[in-house]
CSV table of C-alpha atoms and ligand atoms in Angstrom, one decimal:
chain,number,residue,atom,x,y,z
A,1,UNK,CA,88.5,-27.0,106.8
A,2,UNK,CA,88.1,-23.4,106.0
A,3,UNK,CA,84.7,-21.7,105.9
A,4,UNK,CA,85.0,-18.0,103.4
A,5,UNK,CA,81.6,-16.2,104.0
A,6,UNK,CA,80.9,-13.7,101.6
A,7,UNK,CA,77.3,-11.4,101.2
A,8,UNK,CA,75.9,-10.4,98.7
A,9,UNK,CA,73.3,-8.3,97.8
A,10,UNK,CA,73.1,-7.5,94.3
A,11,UNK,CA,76.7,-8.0,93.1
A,12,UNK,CA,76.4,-9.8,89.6
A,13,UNK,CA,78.9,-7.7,88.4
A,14,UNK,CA,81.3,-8.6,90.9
A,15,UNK,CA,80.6,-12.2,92.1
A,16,UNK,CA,82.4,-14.1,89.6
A,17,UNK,CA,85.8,-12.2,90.1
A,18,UNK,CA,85.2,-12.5,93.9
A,19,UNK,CA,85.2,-16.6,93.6
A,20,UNK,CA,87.7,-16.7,91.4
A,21,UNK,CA,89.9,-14.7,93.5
A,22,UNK,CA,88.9,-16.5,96.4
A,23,UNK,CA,89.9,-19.4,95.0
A,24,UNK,CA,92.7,-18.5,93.6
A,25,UNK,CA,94.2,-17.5,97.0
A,26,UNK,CA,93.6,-21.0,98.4
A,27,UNK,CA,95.1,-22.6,95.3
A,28,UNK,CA,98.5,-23.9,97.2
A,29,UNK,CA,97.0,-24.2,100.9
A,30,UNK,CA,96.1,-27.7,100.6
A,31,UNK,CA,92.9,-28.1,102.9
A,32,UNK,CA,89.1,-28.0,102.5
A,33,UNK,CA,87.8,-25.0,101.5
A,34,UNK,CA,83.9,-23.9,101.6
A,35,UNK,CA,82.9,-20.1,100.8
A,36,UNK,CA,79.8,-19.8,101.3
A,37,UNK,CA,78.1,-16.7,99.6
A,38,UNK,CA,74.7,-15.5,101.3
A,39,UNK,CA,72.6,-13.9,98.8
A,40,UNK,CA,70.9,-11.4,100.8
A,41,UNK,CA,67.7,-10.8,98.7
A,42,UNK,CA,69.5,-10.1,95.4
A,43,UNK,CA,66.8,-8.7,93.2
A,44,UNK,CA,69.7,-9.2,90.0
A,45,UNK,CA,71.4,-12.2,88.6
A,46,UNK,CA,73.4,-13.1,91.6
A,47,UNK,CA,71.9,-16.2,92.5
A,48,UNK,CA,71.9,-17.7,88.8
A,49,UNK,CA,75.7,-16.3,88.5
A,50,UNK,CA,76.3,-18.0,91.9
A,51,UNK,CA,74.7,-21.4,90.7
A,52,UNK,CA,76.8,-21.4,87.5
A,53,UNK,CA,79.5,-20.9,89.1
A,54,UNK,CA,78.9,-23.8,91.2
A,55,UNK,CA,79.3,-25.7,88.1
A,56,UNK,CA,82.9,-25.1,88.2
A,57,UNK,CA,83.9,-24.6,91.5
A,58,UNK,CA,82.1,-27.7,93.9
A,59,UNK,CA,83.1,-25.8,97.2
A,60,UNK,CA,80.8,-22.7,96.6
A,61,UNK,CA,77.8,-23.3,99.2
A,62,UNK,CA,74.8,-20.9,98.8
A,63,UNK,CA,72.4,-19.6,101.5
A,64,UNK,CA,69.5,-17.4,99.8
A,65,UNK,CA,67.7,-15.1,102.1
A,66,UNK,CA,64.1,-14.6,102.0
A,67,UNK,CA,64.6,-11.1,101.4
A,68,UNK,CA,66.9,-8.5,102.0
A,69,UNK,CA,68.0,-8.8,105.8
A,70,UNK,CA,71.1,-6.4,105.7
A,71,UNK,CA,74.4,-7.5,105.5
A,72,UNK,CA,74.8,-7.6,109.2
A,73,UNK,CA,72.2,-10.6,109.4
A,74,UNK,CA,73.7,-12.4,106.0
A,75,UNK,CA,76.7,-12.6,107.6
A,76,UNK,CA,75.1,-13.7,110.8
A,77,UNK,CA,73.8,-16.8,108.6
A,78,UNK,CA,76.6,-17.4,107.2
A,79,UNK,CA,78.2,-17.8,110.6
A,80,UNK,CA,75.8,-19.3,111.7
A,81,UNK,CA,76.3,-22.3,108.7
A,82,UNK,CA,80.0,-22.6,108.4
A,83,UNK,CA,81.5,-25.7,109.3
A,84,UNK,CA,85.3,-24.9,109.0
A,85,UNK,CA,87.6,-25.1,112.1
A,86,UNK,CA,88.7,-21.7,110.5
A,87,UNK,CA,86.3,-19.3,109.6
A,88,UNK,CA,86.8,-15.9,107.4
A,89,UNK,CA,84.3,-12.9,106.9
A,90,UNK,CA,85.0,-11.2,103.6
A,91,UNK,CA,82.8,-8.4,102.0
A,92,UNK,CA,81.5,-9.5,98.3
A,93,UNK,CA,82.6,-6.5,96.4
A,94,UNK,CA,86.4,-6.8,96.6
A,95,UNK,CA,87.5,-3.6,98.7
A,96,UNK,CA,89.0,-6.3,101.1
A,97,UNK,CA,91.7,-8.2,99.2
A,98,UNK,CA,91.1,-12.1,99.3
A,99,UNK,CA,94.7,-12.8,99.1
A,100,UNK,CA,95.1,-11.7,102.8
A,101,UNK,CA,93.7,-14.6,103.9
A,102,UNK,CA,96.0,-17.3,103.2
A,103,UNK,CA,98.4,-15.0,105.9
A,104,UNK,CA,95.6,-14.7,108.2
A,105,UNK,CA,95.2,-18.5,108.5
A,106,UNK,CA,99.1,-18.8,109.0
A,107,UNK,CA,99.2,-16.5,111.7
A,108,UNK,CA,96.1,-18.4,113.3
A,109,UNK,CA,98.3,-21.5,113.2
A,110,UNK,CA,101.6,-20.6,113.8
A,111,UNK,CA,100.7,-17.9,116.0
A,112,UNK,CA,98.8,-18.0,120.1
A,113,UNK,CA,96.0,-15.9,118.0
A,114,UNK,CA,92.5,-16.8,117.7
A,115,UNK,CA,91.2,-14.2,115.5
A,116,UNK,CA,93.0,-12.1,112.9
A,117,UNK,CA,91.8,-8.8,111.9
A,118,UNK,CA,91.9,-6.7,108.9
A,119,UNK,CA,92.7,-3.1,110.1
A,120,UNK,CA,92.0,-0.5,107.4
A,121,UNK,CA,95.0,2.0,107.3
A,122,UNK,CA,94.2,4.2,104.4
A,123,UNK,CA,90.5,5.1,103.1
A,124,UNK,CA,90.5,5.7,99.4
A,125,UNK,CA,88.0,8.6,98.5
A,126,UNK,CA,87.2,11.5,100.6
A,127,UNK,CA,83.5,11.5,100.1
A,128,UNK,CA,81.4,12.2,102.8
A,129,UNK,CA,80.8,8.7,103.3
A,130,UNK,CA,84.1,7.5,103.8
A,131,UNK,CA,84.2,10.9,106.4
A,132,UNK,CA,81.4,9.6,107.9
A,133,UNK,CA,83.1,6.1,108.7
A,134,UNK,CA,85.8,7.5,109.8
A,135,UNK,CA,84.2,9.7,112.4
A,136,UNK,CA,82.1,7.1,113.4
A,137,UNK,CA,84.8,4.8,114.2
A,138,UNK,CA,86.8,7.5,116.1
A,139,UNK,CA,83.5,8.2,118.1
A,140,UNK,CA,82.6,4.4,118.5
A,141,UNK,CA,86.1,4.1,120.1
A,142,UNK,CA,85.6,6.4,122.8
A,143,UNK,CA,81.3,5.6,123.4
A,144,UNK,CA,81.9,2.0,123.5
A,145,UNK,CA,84.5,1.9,125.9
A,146,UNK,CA,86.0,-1.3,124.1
A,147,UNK,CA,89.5,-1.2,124.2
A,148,UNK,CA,91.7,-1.5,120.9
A,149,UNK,CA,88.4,-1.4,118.9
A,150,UNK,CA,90.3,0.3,115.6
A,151,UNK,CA,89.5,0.7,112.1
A,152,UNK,CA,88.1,-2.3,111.8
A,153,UNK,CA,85.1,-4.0,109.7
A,154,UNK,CA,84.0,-7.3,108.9
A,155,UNK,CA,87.3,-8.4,107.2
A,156,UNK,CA,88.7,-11.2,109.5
A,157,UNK,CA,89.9,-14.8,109.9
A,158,UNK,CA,88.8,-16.5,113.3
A,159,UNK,CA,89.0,-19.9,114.8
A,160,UNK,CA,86.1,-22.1,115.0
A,161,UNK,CA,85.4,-21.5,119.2
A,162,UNK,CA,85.7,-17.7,118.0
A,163,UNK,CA,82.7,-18.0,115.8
A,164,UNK,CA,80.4,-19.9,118.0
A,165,UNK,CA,80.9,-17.1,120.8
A,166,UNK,CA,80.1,-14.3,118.3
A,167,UNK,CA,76.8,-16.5,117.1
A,168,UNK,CA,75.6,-17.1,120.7
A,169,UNK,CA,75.0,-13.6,121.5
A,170,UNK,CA,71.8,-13.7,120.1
A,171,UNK,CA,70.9,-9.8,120.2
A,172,UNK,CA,68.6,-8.6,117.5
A,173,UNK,CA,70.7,-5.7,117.1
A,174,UNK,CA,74.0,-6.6,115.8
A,175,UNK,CA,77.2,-4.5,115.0
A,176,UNK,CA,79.3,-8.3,114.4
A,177,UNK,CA,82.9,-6.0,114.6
A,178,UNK,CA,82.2,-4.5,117.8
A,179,UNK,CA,80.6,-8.4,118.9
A,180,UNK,CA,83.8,-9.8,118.3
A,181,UNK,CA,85.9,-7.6,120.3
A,182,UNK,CA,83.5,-8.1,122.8
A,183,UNK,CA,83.9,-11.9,122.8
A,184,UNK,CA,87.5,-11.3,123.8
A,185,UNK,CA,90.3,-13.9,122.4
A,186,UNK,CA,93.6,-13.1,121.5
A,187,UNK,CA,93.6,-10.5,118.7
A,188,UNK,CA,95.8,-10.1,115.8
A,189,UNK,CA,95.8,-6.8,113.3
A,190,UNK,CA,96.8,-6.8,109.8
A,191,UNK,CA,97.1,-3.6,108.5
A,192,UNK,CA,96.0,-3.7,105.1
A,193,UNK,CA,94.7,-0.7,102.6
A,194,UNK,CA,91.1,-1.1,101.7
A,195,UNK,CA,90.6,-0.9,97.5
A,196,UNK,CA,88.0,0.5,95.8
A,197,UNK,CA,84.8,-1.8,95.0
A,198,UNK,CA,85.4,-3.5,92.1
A,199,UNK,CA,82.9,-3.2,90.3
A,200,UNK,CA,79.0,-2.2,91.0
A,201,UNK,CA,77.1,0.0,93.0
A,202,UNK,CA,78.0,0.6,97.0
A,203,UNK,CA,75.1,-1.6,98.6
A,204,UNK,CA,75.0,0.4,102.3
A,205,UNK,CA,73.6,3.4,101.3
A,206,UNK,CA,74.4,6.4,103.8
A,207,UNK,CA,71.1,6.1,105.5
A,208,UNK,CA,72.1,2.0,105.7
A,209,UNK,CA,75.2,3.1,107.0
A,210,UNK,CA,73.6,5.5,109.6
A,211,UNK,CA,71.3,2.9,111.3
A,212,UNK,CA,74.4,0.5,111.4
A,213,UNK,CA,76.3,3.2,113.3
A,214,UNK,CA,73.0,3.4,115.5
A,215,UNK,CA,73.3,0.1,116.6
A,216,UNK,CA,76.6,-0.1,116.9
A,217,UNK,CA,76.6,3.3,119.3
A,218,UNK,CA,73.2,2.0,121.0
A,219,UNK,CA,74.0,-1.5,122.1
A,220,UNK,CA,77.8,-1.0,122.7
A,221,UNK,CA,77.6,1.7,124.7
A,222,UNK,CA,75.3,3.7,127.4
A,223,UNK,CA,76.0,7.2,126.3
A,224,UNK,CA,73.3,8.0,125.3
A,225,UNK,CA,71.5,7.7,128.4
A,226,UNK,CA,74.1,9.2,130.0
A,227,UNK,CA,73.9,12.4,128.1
A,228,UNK,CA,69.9,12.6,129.4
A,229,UNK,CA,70.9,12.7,132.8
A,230,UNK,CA,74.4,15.1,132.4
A,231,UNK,CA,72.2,17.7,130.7
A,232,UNK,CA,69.3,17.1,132.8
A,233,UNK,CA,71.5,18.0,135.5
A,234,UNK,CA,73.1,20.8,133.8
A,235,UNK,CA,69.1,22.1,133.0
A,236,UNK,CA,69.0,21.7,136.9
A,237,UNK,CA,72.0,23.8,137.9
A,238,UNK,CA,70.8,26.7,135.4
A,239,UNK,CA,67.2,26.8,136.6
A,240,UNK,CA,68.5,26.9,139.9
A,241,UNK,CA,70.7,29.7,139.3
A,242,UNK,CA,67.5,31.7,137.2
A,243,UNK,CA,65.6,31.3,140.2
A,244,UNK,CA,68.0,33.2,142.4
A,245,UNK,CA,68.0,35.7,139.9
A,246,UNK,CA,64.4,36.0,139.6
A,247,UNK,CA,64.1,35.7,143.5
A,248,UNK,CA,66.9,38.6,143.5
A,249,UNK,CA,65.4,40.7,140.9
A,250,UNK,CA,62.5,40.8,142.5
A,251,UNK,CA,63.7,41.6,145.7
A,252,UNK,CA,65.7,44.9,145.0
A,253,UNK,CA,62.9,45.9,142.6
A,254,UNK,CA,64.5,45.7,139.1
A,255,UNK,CA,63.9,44.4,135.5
A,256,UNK,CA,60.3,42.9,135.4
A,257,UNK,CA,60.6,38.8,134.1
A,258,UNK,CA,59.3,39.4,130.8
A,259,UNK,CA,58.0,37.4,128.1
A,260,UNK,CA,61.0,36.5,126.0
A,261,UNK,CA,63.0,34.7,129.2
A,262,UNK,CA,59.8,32.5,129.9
A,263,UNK,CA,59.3,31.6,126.1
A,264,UNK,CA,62.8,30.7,125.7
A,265,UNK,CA,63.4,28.7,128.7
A,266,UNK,CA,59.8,26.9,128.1
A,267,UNK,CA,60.8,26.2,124.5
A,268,UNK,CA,64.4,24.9,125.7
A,269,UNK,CA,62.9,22.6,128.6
A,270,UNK,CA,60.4,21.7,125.7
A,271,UNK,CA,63.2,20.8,123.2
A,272,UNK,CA,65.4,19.1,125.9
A,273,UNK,CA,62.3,16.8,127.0
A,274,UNK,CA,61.5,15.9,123.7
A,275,UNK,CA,65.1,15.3,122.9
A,276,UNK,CA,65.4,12.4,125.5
A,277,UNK,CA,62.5,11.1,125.6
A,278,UNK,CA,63.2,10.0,121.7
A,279,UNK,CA,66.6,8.6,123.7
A,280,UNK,CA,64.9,6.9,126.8
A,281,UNK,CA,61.8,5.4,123.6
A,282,UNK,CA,65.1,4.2,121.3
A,283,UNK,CA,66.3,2.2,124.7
A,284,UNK,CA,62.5,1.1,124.8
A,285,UNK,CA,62.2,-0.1,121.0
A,286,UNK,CA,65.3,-1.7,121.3
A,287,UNK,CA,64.0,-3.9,124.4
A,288,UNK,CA,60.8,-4.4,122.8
A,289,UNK,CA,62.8,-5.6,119.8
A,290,UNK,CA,65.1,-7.8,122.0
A,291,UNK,CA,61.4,-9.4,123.3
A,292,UNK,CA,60.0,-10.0,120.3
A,293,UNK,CA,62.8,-12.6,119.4
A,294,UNK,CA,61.8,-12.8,115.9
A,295,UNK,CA,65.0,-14.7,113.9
A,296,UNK,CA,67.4,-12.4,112.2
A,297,UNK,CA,66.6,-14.0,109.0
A,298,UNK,CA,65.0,-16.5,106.2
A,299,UNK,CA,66.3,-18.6,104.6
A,300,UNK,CA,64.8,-19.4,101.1
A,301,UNK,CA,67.2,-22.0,99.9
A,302,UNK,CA,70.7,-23.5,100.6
A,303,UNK,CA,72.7,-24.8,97.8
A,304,UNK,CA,75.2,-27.2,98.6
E,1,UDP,N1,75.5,-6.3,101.5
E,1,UDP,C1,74.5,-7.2,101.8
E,1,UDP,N2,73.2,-6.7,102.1
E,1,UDP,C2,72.9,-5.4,102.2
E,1,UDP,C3,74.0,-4.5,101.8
E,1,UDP,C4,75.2,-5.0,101.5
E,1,UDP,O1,74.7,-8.4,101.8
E,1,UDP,O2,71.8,-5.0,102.5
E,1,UDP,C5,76.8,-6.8,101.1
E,1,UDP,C6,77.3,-6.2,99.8
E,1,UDP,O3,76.9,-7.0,98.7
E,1,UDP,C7,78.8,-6.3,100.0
E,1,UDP,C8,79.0,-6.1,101.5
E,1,UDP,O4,77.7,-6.4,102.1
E,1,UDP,O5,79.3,-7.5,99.7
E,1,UDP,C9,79.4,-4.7,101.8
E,1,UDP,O6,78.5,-3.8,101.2
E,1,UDP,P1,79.0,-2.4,100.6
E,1,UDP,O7,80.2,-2.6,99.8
E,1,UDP,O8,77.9,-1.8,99.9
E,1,UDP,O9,79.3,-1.6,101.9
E,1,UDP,P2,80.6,-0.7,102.2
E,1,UDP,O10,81.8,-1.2,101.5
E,1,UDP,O11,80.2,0.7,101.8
E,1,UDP,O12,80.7,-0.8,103.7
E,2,MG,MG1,82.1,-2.2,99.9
């Protein structure tokens, strides 16, 4: 069987073309096919579109969420639910083409790959958004460490083992791309070219979009930290090289310490303190998070 998991958070507009493309694409593959969409809180007609088209298509399954959990944690559930020995992530608005996937599962079988990825190679707009992924994925690349981490997102076809390994890292946090490459397995790219949404408003706002990149950066990679102690050693070196010149400059007898030095390094070391603490009390929140061990979501209702 073949699990399709699909958010979606507000996508009325899109959600009937997104089935029927989805099942279009598994038309001639001959096997069971479930796509389950997770309706992460949709506040429009998503669920009622879903349930229609349940009607007509008996292998939609439908997991409503309590409430808006982000589409990190709907996709989470839907992991979490899918039964098929071959398991896809696809994003609800079309800007990752369904018809991919019929390929993905071929490699998977004819292939020694576990997982298949969808590697973006051209990014349509240059807004400031699509800047901002970029960058981040450049940077993520180099924080994290993780080797052949690319341009990658949630688009991907794994095997069933693939799946349970990403759902039993049970971190509160989760960035599911960088997860995956975590878990290991052998790793196949696609290169594809990611379309425009299809129809509808983006869903990750650029503040959405930010705190993703936050976790990603923060529980991937210790950099942060890192940074603290390189500039508070840096801080050192300079003060330590001020003192000899105040020791000096007192000595032969020239250029009184003034006002303006003290200020500025007392603002700096004030600045610098502050700046790292905020790090060191992320790293803090983040464990107190972690303890917590509240689930990463509701679930209201599941439609089979
Ligand atoms: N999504 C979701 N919950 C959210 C935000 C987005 O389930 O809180 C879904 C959304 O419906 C879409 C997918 O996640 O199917 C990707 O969202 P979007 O297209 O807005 O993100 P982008 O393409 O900008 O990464
Ligand atoms: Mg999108």
């Amino acid at each position: 069987m073949i699990s399709v998991i699909t958010p979606a958070y507000n996508e009325e507009l899109v959600v009937k073309e997104l089935i029927g493309r989805i099942m279009g694409a598994f038309q001639d593959v001959g096997e069971a096919l479930e796509v389950i969409c997770v309706d992460d809180g949709s506040t429009d007609n998503t669920f009622p579109v879903l349930l229609d088209l349940k009607k007509q298509y008996q292998q939609i399954k439908i997991i409503s969420l309590s409430r808006n959990f982000g589409h990190q944690a709907a996709y989470s559930a839907g992991l979490a639910y899918a039964k098929g020995d071959y398991i896809a992530m696809l994003d609800g608005d079309l800007q990752d083409p369904p018809e991919l996937l019929p390929g993905f599962l071929n490699t998977l079988k004819e292939k020694e790959y576990d997982l298949v990825t969808g590697r973006r190679i051209k990014m349509p707009e240059r807004s400031g958004k699509k800047l901002f992924t970029r960058l981040f994925h450049k940077l993520f690349k180099k924080l994290s460490g993780i080797q052949g981490i690319e341009n990658e997102g949630n688009f991907c076809m794994m095997k069933r083992q693939v799946a349970l390994s990403i759902n039993s890292m049970q971190e509160k946090n989760r960035y599911i791309p960088g997860l995956r490459v975590f878990a290991g397995f052998r790793n196949y790219y696609v290169d594809y070219e990611r379309n425009e949404r299809a129809r509808g408003e983006n869903k990750m706002s650029f503040s959405k979009l930010f705190l993703l990149a936050l976790d990603a950066i923060f529980s991937f990679s210790k950099w942060p930290v890192k940074l603290c102690l390189y500039l508070g050693l840096v801080g050192l070196v300079t003060v330590f090289g001020a003192v000899i010149y105040i020791v000096l400059s007192k000595l032969l007898g020239f250029a009184p310490l003034g006002w303006s030095s003290t200020m500025i390094s007392l603002y700096f070391l004030g600045a610098v303190q502050l700046t790292f603490l905020g790090v060191i009390g992320e790293y803090v929140y983040r464990i107190y998070k972690e303890t917590q061990n509240r689930p990463l979501y509701f679930i209201k209702e599941i439609v089979e």
